Each structure stands twice: as structure tokens, then as C-alpha cells.
Amino acid sequence: MDFSCSEKRNATRKALVNAVRTLVAARGHDRISVQEITRQARVATGTFYNYFESKQDIFAAGAEDISAELAALLAETRIGIKDPAMRVSVTLKYYFQQASENQEWLRYIDALSLDLTLQQPAEQCFDDIERGVKAGRFRIDDIHFTQNLVSGMVGHVTREIAAGRIEPEGIGFAIRSILQMLGLPDLVSKALTQTPLPPIAASKRQSPTIQNNEVARLSDYSNASAHKVISE
């Protein structure tokens, strides 16, 4: 398969996924047919089965697409944060806020009754922890075990957020607890938790879900980490 053919396949698949996202946002799940999805994507009905075996497959792909889109929006901000503890704090706060406020995600998983959580990919979480250990920022014995604990805790908190059982104060407590689990002193964990998110780009598909009245410069995170000197 040549490059142009591969590009065409990727574009067609993306069109189908975009179509199902648009339809679910507008109408929910029950009344969407394969024919409506392909009509929205402007492809032949039979084309659908070249990419997905069932509607459930494309519904799952739509959720993955939303998650990947949100991760891409955060990527540039993460690159600009050199301190591993700041990077973990920003990433946790971003995903918890998106899980709480991103209306497309909330409507999508509710309409389709999907048992999915919006959180950082496990591999990226592992890399963040490993980077922190190598930099002497985190003090843990087993990176893989700790990553599993963090991912499990984040998944639980995200489900509680979706169910409306956690207030904003509880989200802050969860972030602080994770940072302490990674070996950060209480004062540093508290400072990082209380520092607002830096500006993050908004999706072109929707209005921003990050509240602009609670943003911070990346330098604010550097100031927060200065407390490390006091406590260590």
C-alpha cells in the first residue's frame, strides 16, 4: 500500500469517527444507524465495514478520538514544563478538570453508557514517574507498581467525578495525595496542587473547557517548587 493510499484510508476513518461524534452529540445513541454515520461522513454505506465491524466498535473509537484530542492539546504545555513534579501536577489537574467539565466527553460516555475513564495514557504516566525518579524528584521503590497505583487511583477519582460524588476540594486532595505518594513533601504537594493550570489550547471542535479565570504562567509552577528548598 503506497503512502497516498494509506493517507486516504486514515482520512476516511477519521471522517467516520468525526461523523459518529457529531451524531452522538446531537442525538444520543439509540437512533443512530450505520447509514446515518456514512451519510454524515459522505462515504458509501459499505465503506463502514472496511474500518469497523460494528457500531459498538466505532463508538469506542469515538471515545478514543476525544481522549487523543485532549492529550494533544496538553502536549505543548507538558513539553514546556521541565520539572517532573510540575508536569505530573499539571497533567493530573488537566485530566480531572476535563473529566469534570468537558461536555462532549460527558455527553458521549453517558449517551453510549461507556465504562471509560478520561486519564493520561499509562505509558506516559510511567515515563513521567521514571523521569522524576532519575531527576531525584520522586522517591519510590518500584516505578511500574507505583504507576499502576497512580493510574488506578486516577481512574477511580475520574469515575467518582463522572458520578458527581466528588467536589472540587476532593479533586485537590486526590492530586495532593498522589504527589505525596511519589515522595514529595507535604508543603511542595500542597503548593503545586493549589497553583492554577497554565493556559492550554482549546479544541477546534468546541468551546474551551478550561476556565480562563484560573490560569497561571509556567513560572508560577517554578515559584511553587521553591518551597522544596524550605522543606528539604
mmCIF file with all atom_site columns, C-alpha atoms in Angstrom:
data_model
loop_
_atom_site.group_PDB
_atom_site.id
_atom_site.type_symbol
_atom_site.label_atom_id
_atom_site.label_alt_id
_atom_site.label_comp_id
_atom_site.label_asym_id
_atom_site.label_entity_id
_atom_site.label_seq_id
_atom_site.pdbx_PDB_ins_code
_atom_site.Cartn_x
_atom_site.Cartn_y
_atom_site.Cartn_z
_atom_site.occupancy
_atom_site.B_iso_or_equiv
_atom_site.pdbx_formal_charge
_atom_site.auth_seq_id
_atom_site.auth_comp_id
_atom_site.auth_asym_id
_atom_site.auth_atom_id
_atom_site.pdbx_PDB_model_num
ATOM 1   C CA . MET A 1 1   ? 0.000   0.000  0.000  1.00 0.00 ? 1   MET A CA 1
ATOM 2   C CA . ASP A 1 2   ? 1.519   3.321  -1.054 1.00 0.00 ? 2   ASP A CA 1
ATOM 3   C CA . PHE A 1 3   ? 1.641   6.405  1.121  1.00 0.00 ? 3   PHE A CA 1
ATOM 4   C CA . SER A 1 4   ? -1.207  8.205  -0.650 1.00 0.00 ? 4   SER A CA 1
ATOM 5   C CA . CYS A 1 5   ? -3.482  5.184  -0.228 1.00 0.00 ? 5   CYS A CA 1
ATOM 6   C CA . SER A 1 6   ? -2.639  4.997  3.464  1.00 0.00 ? 6   SER A CA 1
ATOM 7   C CA . GLU A 1 7   ? -3.392  8.696  3.855  1.00 0.00 ? 7   GLU A CA 1
ATOM 8   C CA . LYS A 1 8   ? -6.751  8.202  2.146  1.00 0.00 ? 8   LYS A CA 1
ATOM 9   C CA . ARG A 1 9   ? -7.653  5.328  4.465  1.00 0.00 ? 9   ARG A CA 1
ATOM 10  C CA . ASN A 1 10  ? -6.721  7.394  7.510  1.00 0.00 ? 10  ASN A CA 1
ATOM 11  C CA . ALA A 1 11  ? -8.784  10.308 6.236  1.00 0.00 ? 11  ALA A CA 1
ATOM 12  C CA . THR A 1 12  ? -11.807 8.082  5.610  1.00 0.00 ? 12  THR A CA 1
ATOM 13  C CA . ARG A 1 13  ? -11.576 6.511  9.039  1.00 0.00 ? 13  ARG A CA 1
ATOM 14  C CA . LYS A 1 14  ? -11.256 9.948  10.615 1.00 0.00 ? 14  LYS A CA 1
ATOM 15  C CA . ALA A 1 15  ? -14.317 11.137 8.708  1.00 0.00 ? 15  ALA A CA 1
ATOM 16  C CA . LEU A 1 16  ? -16.346 8.202  10.048 1.00 0.00 ? 16  LEU A CA 1
ATOM 17  C CA . VAL A 1 17  ? -15.194 8.830  13.615 1.00 0.00 ? 17  VAL A CA 1
ATOM 18  C CA . ASN A 1 18  ? -15.942 12.552 13.323 1.00 0.00 ? 18  ASN A CA 1
ATOM 19  C CA . ALA A 1 19  ? -19.367 11.668 11.977 1.00 0.00 ? 19  ALA A CA 1
ATOM 20  C CA . VAL A 1 20  ? -20.242 9.463  14.929 1.00 0.00 ? 20  VAL A CA 1
ATOM 21  C CA . ARG A 1 21  ? -19.002 12.101 17.375 1.00 0.00 ? 21  ARG A CA 1
ATOM 22  C CA . THR A 1 22  ? -21.220 14.697 15.725 1.00 0.00 ? 22  THR A CA 1
ATOM 23  C CA . LEU A 1 23  ? -24.262 12.425 15.668 1.00 0.00 ? 23  LEU A CA 1
ATOM 24  C CA . VAL A 1 24  ? -23.886 11.255 19.263 1.00 0.00 ? 24  VAL A CA 1
ATOM 25  C CA . ALA A 1 25  ? -23.520 14.844 20.452 1.00 0.00 ? 25  ALA A CA 1
ATOM 26  C CA . ALA A 1 26  ? -26.690 15.814 18.626 1.00 0.00 ? 26  ALA A CA 1
ATOM 27  C CA . ARG A 1 27  ? -28.909 12.781 19.099 1.00 0.00 ? 27  ARG A CA 1
ATOM 28  C CA . GLY A 1 28  ? -27.518 10.277 21.546 1.00 0.00 ? 28  GLY A CA 1
ATOM 29  C CA . HIS A 1 29  ? -27.078 6.597  20.768 1.00 0.00 ? 29  HIS A CA 1
ATOM 30  C CA . ASP A 1 30  ? -30.296 4.727  20.069 1.00 0.00 ? 30  ASP A CA 1
ATOM 31  C CA . ARG A 1 31  ? -31.363 6.351  16.830 1.00 0.00 ? 31  ARG A CA 1
ATOM 32  C CA . ILE A 1 32  ? -28.013 6.306  15.023 1.00 0.00 ? 32  ILE A CA 1
ATOM 33  C CA . SER A 1 33  ? -27.709 3.847  12.144 1.00 0.00 ? 33  SER A CA 1
ATOM 34  C CA . VAL A 1 34  ? -24.709 2.848  10.070 1.00 0.00 ? 34  VAL A CA 1
ATOM 35  C CA . GLN A 1 35  ? -26.363 4.557  7.113  1.00 0.00 ? 35  GLN A CA 1
ATOM 36  C CA . GLU A 1 36  ? -26.591 7.840  9.034  1.00 0.00 ? 36  GLU A CA 1
ATOM 37  C CA . ILE A 1 37  ? -22.943 7.611  10.040 1.00 0.00 ? 37  ILE A CA 1
ATOM 38  C CA . THR A 1 38  ? -21.782 7.044  6.478  1.00 0.00 ? 38  THR A CA 1
ATOM 39  C CA . ARG A 1 39  ? -24.106 9.755  5.175  1.00 0.00 ? 39  ARG A CA 1
ATOM 40  C CA . GLN A 1 40  ? -22.656 12.218 7.668  1.00 0.00 ? 40  GLN A CA 1
ATOM 41  C CA . ALA A 1 41  ? -19.136 11.144 6.654  1.00 0.00 ? 41  ALA A CA 1
ATOM 42  C CA . ARG A 1 42  ? -20.062 11.352 2.955  1.00 0.00 ? 42  ARG A CA 1
ATOM 43  C CA . VAL A 1 43  ? -18.942 7.836  2.120  1.00 0.00 ? 43  VAL A CA 1
ATOM 44  C CA . ALA A 1 44  ? -20.735 4.757  0.794  1.00 0.00 ? 44  ALA A CA 1
ATOM 45  C CA . THR A 1 45  ? -22.526 2.603  3.369  1.00 0.00 ? 45  THR A CA 1
ATOM 46  C CA . GLY A 1 46  ? -20.373 -0.417 2.620  1.00 0.00 ? 46  GLY A CA 1
ATOM 47  C CA . THR A 1 47  ? -17.246 1.600  3.362  1.00 0.00 ? 47  THR A CA 1
ATOM 48  C CA . PHE A 1 48  ? -18.119 1.496  7.048  1.00 0.00 ? 48  PHE A CA 1
ATOM 49  C CA . TYR A 1 49  ? -17.297 -2.210 7.298  1.00 0.00 ? 49  TYR A CA 1
ATOM 50  C CA . ASN A 1 50  ? -13.844 -1.706 5.834  1.00 0.00 ? 50  ASN A CA 1
ATOM 51  C CA . TYR A 1 51  ? -12.952 0.070  9.074  1.00 0.00 ? 51  TYR A CA 1
ATOM 52  C CA . PHE A 1 52  ? -15.307 -1.142 11.805 1.00 0.00 ? 52  PHE A CA 1
ATOM 53  C CA . GLU A 1 53  ? -17.067 -4.427 12.492 1.00 0.00 ? 53  GLU A CA 1
ATOM 54  C CA . SER A 1 54  ? -19.984 -2.872 14.362 1.00 0.00 ? 54  SER A CA 1
ATOM 55  C CA . LYS A 1 55  ? -21.426 0.355  15.697 1.00 0.00 ? 55  LYS A CA 1
ATOM 56  C CA . GLN A 1 56  ? -20.001 -0.512 19.107 1.00 0.00 ? 56  GLN A CA 1
ATOM 57  C CA . ASP A 1 57  ? -16.515 -0.504 17.595 1.00 0.00 ? 57  ASP A CA 1
ATOM 58  C CA . ILE A 1 58  ? -16.923 2.958  16.128 1.00 0.00 ? 58  ILE A CA 1
ATOM 59  C CA . PHE A 1 59  ? -18.488 4.251  19.343 1.00 0.00 ? 59  PHE A CA 1
ATOM 60  C CA . ALA A 1 60  ? -15.375 3.111  21.214 1.00 0.00 ? 60  ALA A CA 1
ATOM 61  C CA . ALA A 1 61  ? -13.194 4.685  18.517 1.00 0.00 ? 61  ALA A CA 1
ATOM 62  C CA . GLY A 1 62  ? -15.015 7.968  19.024 1.00 0.00 ? 62  GLY A CA 1
ATOM 63  C CA . ALA A 1 63  ? -14.202 7.942  22.732 1.00 0.00 ? 63  ALA A CA 1
ATOM 64  C CA . GLU A 1 64  ? -10.565 7.166  21.956 1.00 0.00 ? 64  GLU A CA 1
ATOM 65  C CA . ASP A 1 65  ? -10.534 10.051 19.491 1.00 0.00 ? 65  ASP A CA 1
ATOM 66  C CA . ILE A 1 66  ? -11.813 12.529 22.080 1.00 0.00 ? 66  ILE A CA 1
ATOM 67  C CA . SER A 1 67  ? -9.207  11.322 24.562 1.00 0.00 ? 67  SER A CA 1
ATOM 68  C CA . ALA A 1 68  ? -6.406  11.576 21.990 1.00 0.00 ? 68  ALA A CA 1
ATOM 69  C CA . GLU A 1 69  ? -7.522  15.065 21.013 1.00 0.00 ? 69  GLU A CA 1
ATOM 70  C CA . LEU A 1 70  ? -7.399  16.232 24.626 1.00 0.00 ? 70  LEU A CA 1
ATOM 71  C CA . ALA A 1 71  ? -3.963  14.668 25.096 1.00 0.00 ? 71  ALA A CA 1
ATOM 72  C CA . ALA A 1 72  ? -2.711  16.521 22.019 1.00 0.00 ? 72  ALA A CA 1
ATOM 73  C CA . LEU A 1 73  ? -3.974  19.831 23.403 1.00 0.00 ? 73  LEU A CA 1
ATOM 74  C CA . LEU A 1 74  ? -1.965  19.251 26.582 1.00 0.00 ? 74  LEU A CA 1
ATOM 75  C CA . ALA A 1 75  ? 1.204   18.080 24.819 1.00 0.00 ? 75  ALA A CA 1
ATOM 76  C CA . GLU A 1 76  ? 2.713   21.500 24.082 1.00 0.00 ? 76  GLU A CA 1
ATOM 77  C CA . THR A 1 77  ? 2.207   22.652 27.651 1.00 0.00 ? 77  THR A CA 1
ATOM 78  C CA . ARG A 1 78  ? 3.793   19.478 29.009 1.00 0.00 ? 78  ARG A CA 1
ATOM 79  C CA . ILE A 1 79  ? 6.884   19.974 26.851 1.00 0.00 ? 79  ILE A CA 1
ATOM 80  C CA . GLY A 1 80  ? 7.387   23.411 28.352 1.00 0.00 ? 80  GLY A CA 1
ATOM 81  C CA . ILE A 1 81  ? 7.403   22.049 31.919 1.00 0.00 ? 81  ILE A CA 1
ATOM 82  C CA . LYS A 1 82  ? 10.829  20.717 32.794 1.00 0.00 ? 82  LYS A CA 1
ATOM 83  C CA . ASP A 1 83  ? 10.279  19.811 36.446 1.00 0.00 ? 83  ASP A CA 1
ATOM 84  C CA . PRO A 1 84  ? 8.762   16.283 36.663 1.00 0.00 ? 84  PRO A CA 1
ATOM 85  C CA . ALA A 1 85  ? 6.646   17.144 39.707 1.00 0.00 ? 85  ALA A CA 1
ATOM 86  C CA . MET A 1 86  ? 5.137   20.172 37.967 1.00 0.00 ? 86  MET A CA 1
ATOM 87  C CA . ARG A 1 87  ? 4.435   18.073 34.889 1.00 0.00 ? 87  ARG A CA 1
ATOM 88  C CA . VAL A 1 88  ? 2.621   15.414 36.907 1.00 0.00 ? 88  VAL A CA 1
ATOM 89  C CA . SER A 1 89  ? 0.629   18.038 38.800 1.00 0.00 ? 89  SER A CA 1
ATOM 90  C CA . VAL A 1 90  ? -0.448  19.864 35.637 1.00 0.00 ? 90  VAL A CA 1
ATOM 91  C CA . THR A 1 91  ? -1.361  16.598 33.898 1.00 0.00 ? 91  THR A CA 1
ATOM 92  C CA . LEU A 1 92  ? -3.467  15.369 36.812 1.00 0.00 ? 92  LEU A CA 1
ATOM 93  C CA . LYS A 1 93  ? -5.267  18.678 37.177 1.00 0.00 ? 93  LYS A CA 1
ATOM 94  C CA . TYR A 1 94  ? -5.929  18.909 33.442 1.00 0.00 ? 94  TYR A CA 1
ATOM 95  C CA . TYR A 1 95  ? -7.447  15.442 33.139 1.00 0.00 ? 95  TYR A CA 1
ATOM 96  C CA . PHE A 1 96  ? -9.537  15.800 36.292 1.00 0.00 ? 96  PHE A CA 1
ATOM 97  C CA . GLN A 1 97  ? -10.852 19.134 35.038 1.00 0.00 ? 97  GLN A CA 1
ATOM 98  C CA . GLN A 1 98  ? -11.641 17.720 31.613 1.00 0.00 ? 98  GLN A CA 1
ATOM 99  C CA . ALA A 1 99  ? -13.390 14.711 33.182 1.00 0.00 ? 99  ALA A CA 1
ATOM 100 C CA . SER A 1 100 ? -15.499 17.149 35.188 1.00 0.00 ? 100 SER A CA 1
ATOM 101 C CA . GLU A 1 101 ? -16.163 19.890 32.620 1.00 0.00 ? 101 GLU A CA 1
ATOM 102 C CA . ASN A 1 102 ? -15.691 18.606 29.064 1.00 0.00 ? 102 ASN A CA 1
ATOM 103 C CA . GLN A 1 103 ? -19.259 18.470 27.875 1.00 0.00 ? 103 GLN A CA 1
ATOM 104 C CA . GLU A 1 104 ? -18.591 16.461 24.725 1.00 0.00 ? 104 GLU A CA 1
ATOM 105 C CA . TRP A 1 105 ? -16.869 13.724 26.722 1.00 0.00 ? 105 TRP A CA 1
ATOM 106 C CA . LEU A 1 106 ? -19.555 13.680 29.415 1.00 0.00 ? 106 LEU A CA 1
ATOM 107 C CA . ARG A 1 107 ? -22.406 13.541 26.892 1.00 0.00 ? 107 ARG A CA 1
ATOM 108 C CA . TYR A 1 108 ? -20.634 10.931 24.806 1.00 0.00 ? 108 TYR A CA 1
ATOM 109 C CA . ILE A 1 109 ? -19.982 8.380  27.542 1.00 0.00 ? 109 ILE A CA 1
ATOM 110 C CA . ASP A 1 110 ? -23.417 8.990  29.068 1.00 0.00 ? 110 ASP A CA 1
ATOM 111 C CA . ALA A 1 111 ? -25.267 8.564  25.768 1.00 0.00 ? 111 ALA A CA 1
ATOM 112 C CA . LEU A 1 112 ? -23.423 5.348  24.969 1.00 0.00 ? 112 LEU A CA 1
ATOM 113 C CA . SER A 1 113 ? -23.222 4.049  28.563 1.00 0.00 ? 113 SER A CA 1
ATOM 114 C CA . LEU A 1 114 ? -19.483 3.518  28.143 1.00 0.00 ? 114 LEU A CA 1
ATOM 115 C CA . ASP A 1 115 ? -17.468 2.463  31.190 1.00 0.00 ? 115 ASP A CA 1
ATOM 116 C CA . LEU A 1 116 ? -14.430 4.530  30.236 1.00 0.00 ? 116 LEU A CA 1
ATOM 117 C CA . THR A 1 117 ? -12.255 6.965  32.117 1.00 0.00 ? 117 THR A CA 1
ATOM 118 C CA . LEU A 1 118 ? -10.583 10.089 30.813 1.00 0.00 ? 118 LEU A CA 1
ATOM 119 C CA . GLN A 1 119 ? -6.993  9.933  32.004 1.00 0.00 ? 119 GLN A CA 1
ATOM 120 C CA . GLN A 1 120 ? -3.351  10.066 30.991 1.00 0.00 ? 120 GLN A CA 1
ATOM 121 C CA . PRO A 1 121 ? -2.110  7.083  28.947 1.00 0.00 ? 121 PRO A CA 1
ATOM 122 C CA . ALA A 1 122 ? -0.393  4.529  31.198 1.00 0.00 ? 122 ALA A CA 1
ATOM 123 C CA . GLU A 1 123 ? 2.832   4.615  29.172 1.00 0.00 ? 123 GLU A CA 1
ATOM 124 C CA . GLN A 1 124 ? 3.091   8.376  29.515 1.00 0.00 ? 124 GLN A CA 1
ATOM 125 C CA . CYS A 1 125 ? 2.391   8.163  33.236 1.00 0.00 ? 125 CYS A CA 1
ATOM 126 C CA . PHE A 1 126 ? 5.201   5.622  33.591 1.00 0.00 ? 126 PHE A CA 1
ATOM 127 C CA . ASP A 1 127 ? 7.590   7.893  31.686 1.00 0.00 ? 127 ASP A CA 1
ATOM 128 C CA . ASP A 1 128 ? 6.703   10.852 33.913 1.00 0.00 ? 128 ASP A CA 1
ATOM 129 C CA . ILE A 1 129 ? 7.377   8.871  37.072 1.00 0.00 ? 129 ILE A CA 1
ATOM 130 C CA . GLU A 1 130 ? 10.601  7.425  35.701 1.00 0.00 ? 130 GLU A CA 1
ATOM 131 C CA . ARG A 1 131 ? 11.802  10.906 34.735 1.00 0.00 ? 131 ARG A CA 1
ATOM 132 C CA . GLY A 1 132 ? 11.040  12.148 38.240 1.00 0.00 ? 132 GLY A CA 1
ATOM 133 C CA . VAL A 1 133 ? 12.964  9.294  39.836 1.00 0.00 ? 133 VAL A CA 1
ATOM 134 C CA . LYS A 1 134 ? 16.002  9.896  37.643 1.00 0.00 ? 134 LYS A CA 1
ATOM 135 C CA . ALA A 1 135 ? 15.904  13.604 38.473 1.00 0.00 ? 135 ALA A CA 1
ATOM 136 C CA . GLY A 1 136 ? 15.769  12.849 42.196 1.00 0.00 ? 136 GLY A CA 1
ATOM 137 C CA . ARG A 1 137 ? 12.349  14.476 42.476 1.00 0.00 ? 137 ARG A CA 1
ATOM 138 C CA . PHE A 1 138 ? 10.394  11.319 43.284 1.00 0.00 ? 138 PHE A CA 1
ATOM 139 C CA . ARG A 1 139 ? 11.336  8.753  45.923 1.00 0.00 ? 139 ARG A CA 1
ATOM 140 C CA . ILE A 1 140 ? 9.764   5.396  45.177 1.00 0.00 ? 140 ILE A CA 1
ATOM 141 C CA . ASP A 1 141 ? 10.996  1.795  45.080 1.00 0.00 ? 141 ASP A CA 1
ATOM 142 C CA . ASP A 1 142 ? 9.144   0.350  42.074 1.00 0.00 ? 142 ASP A CA 1
ATOM 143 C CA . ILE A 1 143 ? 8.198   2.570  39.123 1.00 0.00 ? 143 ILE A CA 1
ATOM 144 C CA . HIS A 1 144 ? 5.871   0.059  37.448 1.00 0.00 ? 144 HIS A CA 1
ATOM 145 C CA . PHE A 1 145 ? 3.992   -0.728 40.669 1.00 0.00 ? 145 PHE A CA 1
ATOM 146 C CA . THR A 1 146 ? 3.670   2.969  41.506 1.00 0.00 ? 146 THR A CA 1
ATOM 147 C CA . GLN A 1 147 ? 2.395   3.763  38.014 1.00 0.00 ? 147 GLN A CA 1
ATOM 148 C CA . ASN A 1 148 ? -0.297  1.104  38.422 1.00 0.00 ? 148 ASN A CA 1
ATOM 149 C CA . LEU A 1 149 ? -1.297  2.633  41.756 1.00 0.00 ? 149 LEU A CA 1
ATOM 150 C CA . VAL A 1 150 ? -1.454  6.140  40.290 1.00 0.00 ? 150 VAL A CA 1
ATOM 151 C CA . SER A 1 151 ? -3.435  5.042  37.223 1.00 0.00 ? 151 SER A CA 1
ATOM 152 C CA . GLY A 1 152 ? -5.839  3.065  39.396 1.00 0.00 ? 152 GLY A CA 1
ATOM 153 C CA . MET A 1 153 ? -6.373  5.983  41.751 1.00 0.00 ? 153 MET A CA 1
ATOM 154 C CA . VAL A 1 154 ? -6.905  8.409  38.872 1.00 0.00 ? 154 VAL A CA 1
ATOM 155 C CA . GLY A 1 155 ? -9.385  6.024  37.255 1.00 0.00 ? 155 GLY A CA 1
ATOM 156 C CA . HIS A 1 156 ? -11.356 5.757  40.496 1.00 0.00 ? 156 HIS A CA 1
ATOM 157 C CA . VAL A 1 157 ? -11.402 9.524  41.030 1.00 0.00 ? 157 VAL A CA 1
ATOM 158 C CA . THR A 1 158 ? -12.475 10.094 37.419 1.00 0.00 ? 158 THR A CA 1
ATOM 159 C CA . ARG A 1 159 ? -15.407 7.697  37.806 1.00 0.00 ? 159 ARG A CA 1
ATOM 160 C CA . GLU A 1 160 ? -16.423 9.447  41.020 1.00 0.00 ? 160 GLU A CA 1
ATOM 161 C CA . ILE A 1 161 ? -16.246 12.799 39.213 1.00 0.00 ? 161 ILE A CA 1
ATOM 162 C CA . ALA A 1 162 ? -18.487 11.499 36.411 1.00 0.00 ? 162 ALA A CA 1
ATOM 163 C CA . ALA A 1 163 ? -20.965 10.235 39.018 1.00 0.00 ? 163 ALA A CA 1
ATOM 164 C CA . GLY A 1 164 ? -20.994 13.616 40.756 1.00 0.00 ? 164 GLY A CA 1
ATOM 165 C CA . ARG A 1 165 ? -19.674 12.216 44.013 1.00 0.00 ? 165 ARG A CA 1
ATOM 166 C CA . ILE A 1 166 ? -16.511 14.349 44.276 1.00 0.00 ? 166 ILE A CA 1
ATOM 167 C CA . GLU A 1 167 ? -16.406 18.103 44.899 1.00 0.00 ? 167 GLU A CA 1
ATOM 168 C CA . PRO A 1 168 ? -13.533 20.340 43.676 1.00 0.00 ? 168 PRO A CA 1
ATOM 169 C CA . GLU A 1 169 ? -11.924 20.097 47.109 1.00 0.00 ? 169 GLU A CA 1
ATOM 170 C CA . GLY A 1 170 ? -11.828 16.328 46.746 1.00 0.00 ? 170 GLY A CA 1
ATOM 171 C CA . ILE A 1 171 ? -10.037 16.616 43.410 1.00 0.00 ? 171 ILE A CA 1
ATOM 172 C CA . GLY A 1 172 ? -7.380  18.778 45.020 1.00 0.00 ? 172 GLY A CA 1
ATOM 173 C CA . PHE A 1 173 ? -6.971  16.240 47.812 1.00 0.00 ? 173 PHE A CA 1
ATOM 174 C CA . ALA A 1 174 ? -6.542  13.449 45.267 1.00 0.00 ? 174 ALA A CA 1
ATOM 175 C CA . ILE A 1 175 ? -3.806  15.346 43.399 1.00 0.00 ? 175 ILE A CA 1
ATOM 176 C CA . ARG A 1 176 ? -2.015  16.186 46.635 1.00 0.00 ? 176 ARG A CA 1
ATOM 177 C CA . SER A 1 177 ? -2.203  12.559 47.780 1.00 0.00 ? 177 SER A CA 1
ATOM 178 C CA . ILE A 1 178 ? -0.720  11.291 44.510 1.00 0.00 ? 178 ILE A CA 1
ATOM 179 C CA . LEU A 1 179 ? 2.149   13.772 44.702 1.00 0.00 ? 179 LEU A CA 1
ATOM 180 C CA . GLN A 1 180 ? 2.867   12.693 48.279 1.00 0.00 ? 180 GLN A CA 1
ATOM 181 C CA . MET A 1 181 ? 2.741   9.042  47.203 1.00 0.00 ? 181 MET A CA 1
ATOM 182 C CA . LEU A 1 182 ? 5.501   9.896  44.735 1.00 0.00 ? 182 LEU A CA 1
ATOM 183 C CA . GLY A 1 183 ? 7.624   11.131 47.627 1.00 0.00 ? 183 GLY A CA 1
ATOM 184 C CA . LEU A 1 184 ? 7.079   14.889 47.538 1.00 0.00 ? 184 LEU A CA 1
ATOM 185 C CA . PRO A 1 185 ? 6.947   16.709 50.893 1.00 0.00 ? 185 PRO A CA 1
ATOM 186 C CA . ASP A 1 186 ? 3.552   17.910 52.059 1.00 0.00 ? 186 ASP A CA 1
ATOM 187 C CA . LEU A 1 187 ? 4.403   21.596 51.581 1.00 0.00 ? 187 LEU A CA 1
ATOM 188 C CA . VAL A 1 188 ? 5.521   21.084 47.976 1.00 0.00 ? 188 VAL A CA 1
ATOM 189 C CA . SER A 1 189 ? 2.498   18.897 47.172 1.00 0.00 ? 189 SER A CA 1
ATOM 190 C CA . LYS A 1 190 ? 0.139   21.491 48.604 1.00 0.00 ? 190 LYS A CA 1
ATOM 191 C CA . ALA A 1 191 ? 1.800   24.356 46.678 1.00 0.00 ? 191 ALA A CA 1
ATOM 192 C CA . LEU A 1 192 ? 1.638   22.504 43.365 1.00 0.00 ? 192 LEU A CA 1
ATOM 193 C CA . THR A 1 193 ? -1.962  21.434 43.955 1.00 0.00 ? 193 THR A CA 1
ATOM 194 C CA . GLN A 1 194 ? -3.092  24.977 44.689 1.00 0.00 ? 194 GLN A CA 1
ATOM 195 C CA . THR A 1 195 ? -1.371  26.539 41.668 1.00 0.00 ? 195 THR A CA 1
ATOM 196 C CA . PRO A 1 196 ? -3.901  27.025 38.807 1.00 0.00 ? 196 PRO A CA 1
ATOM 197 C CA . LEU A 1 197 ? -3.424  25.454 35.402 1.00 0.00 ? 197 LEU A CA 1
ATOM 198 C CA . PRO A 1 198 ? -1.305  27.311 32.838 1.00 0.00 ? 198 PRO A CA 1
ATOM 199 C CA . PRO A 1 199 ? -3.087  28.330 29.600 1.00 0.00 ? 199 PRO A CA 1
ATOM 200 C CA . ILE A 1 200 ? -3.885  25.328 27.417 1.00 0.00 ? 200 ILE A CA 1
ATOM 201 C CA . ALA A 1 201 ? -5.151  25.472 23.843 1.00 0.00 ? 201 ALA A CA 1
ATOM 202 C CA . ALA A 1 202 ? -8.821  24.734 23.270 1.00 0.00 ? 202 ALA A CA 1
ATOM 203 C CA . SER A 1 203 ? -10.181 22.166 20.843 1.00 0.00 ? 203 SER A CA 1
ATOM 204 C CA . LYS A 1 204 ? -11.277 23.500 17.464 1.00 0.00 ? 204 LYS A CA 1
ATOM 205 C CA . ARG A 1 205 ? -14.399 21.325 17.763 1.00 0.00 ? 205 ARG A CA 1
ATOM 206 C CA . GLN A 1 206 ? -15.790 23.019 20.848 1.00 0.00 ? 206 GLN A CA 1
ATOM 207 C CA . SER A 1 207 ? -15.620 25.938 23.228 1.00 0.00 ? 207 SER A CA 1
ATOM 208 C CA . PRO A 1 208 ? -12.798 25.920 25.769 1.00 0.00 ? 208 PRO A CA 1
ATOM 209 C CA . THR A 1 209 ? -13.483 23.851 28.882 1.00 0.00 ? 209 THR A CA 1
ATOM 210 C CA . ILE A 1 210 ? -10.528 25.247 30.795 1.00 0.00 ? 210 ILE A CA 1
ATOM 211 C CA . GLN A 1 211 ? -11.679 28.144 32.917 1.00 0.00 ? 211 GLN A CA 1
ATOM 212 C CA . ASN A 1 212 ? -9.627  31.155 31.870 1.00 0.00 ? 212 ASN A CA 1
ATOM 213 C CA . ASN A 1 213 ? -10.080 32.843 35.231 1.00 0.00 ? 213 ASN A CA 1
ATOM 214 C CA . GLU A 1 214 ? -7.915  30.123 36.733 1.00 0.00 ? 214 GLU A CA 1
ATOM 215 C CA . VAL A 1 215 ? -4.810  30.007 34.614 1.00 0.00 ? 215 VAL A CA 1
ATOM 216 C CA . ALA A 1 216 ? -1.210  30.594 35.525 1.00 0.00 ? 216 ALA A CA 1
ATOM 217 C CA . ARG A 1 217 ? 2.128   31.202 33.907 1.00 0.00 ? 217 ARG A CA 1
ATOM 218 C CA . LEU A 1 218 ? 4.560   28.294 33.873 1.00 0.00 ? 218 LEU A CA 1
ATOM 219 C CA . SER A 1 219 ? 6.787   30.445 36.061 1.00 0.00 ? 219 SER A CA 1
ATOM 220 C CA . ASP A 1 220 ? 4.173   30.170 38.800 1.00 0.00 ? 220 ASP A CA 1
ATOM 221 C CA . TYR A 1 221 ? 4.931   26.464 38.967 1.00 0.00 ? 221 TYR A CA 1
ATOM 222 C CA . SER A 1 222 ? 8.612   27.278 39.350 1.00 0.00 ? 222 SER A CA 1
ATOM 223 C CA . ASN A 1 223 ? 7.727   29.552 42.232 1.00 0.00 ? 223 ASN A CA 1
ATOM 224 C CA . ALA A 1 224 ? 5.664   26.792 43.800 1.00 0.00 ? 224 ALA A CA 1
ATOM 225 C CA . SER A 1 225 ? 8.573   24.373 43.612 1.00 0.00 ? 225 SER A CA 1
ATOM 226 C CA . ALA A 1 226 ? 10.737  26.814 45.549 1.00 0.00 ? 226 ALA A CA 1
ATOM 227 C CA . HIS A 1 227 ? 9.028   25.518 48.675 1.00 0.00 ? 227 HIS A CA 1
ATOM 228 C CA . LYS A 1 228 ? 11.051  22.344 48.159 1.00 0.00 ? 228 LYS A CA 1
ATOM 229 C CA . VAL A 1 229 ? 14.087  24.181 49.450 1.00 0.00 ? 229 VAL A CA 1
ATOM 230 C CA . ILE A 1 230 ? 12.271  25.072 52.643 1.00 0.00 ? 230 ILE A CA 1
ATOM 231 C CA . SER A 1 231 ? 11.053  21.588 53.397 1.00 0.00 ? 231 SER A CA 1
ATOM 232 C CA . GLU A 1 232 ? 14.076  19.529 52.462 1.00 0.00 ? 232 GLU A CA 1
#
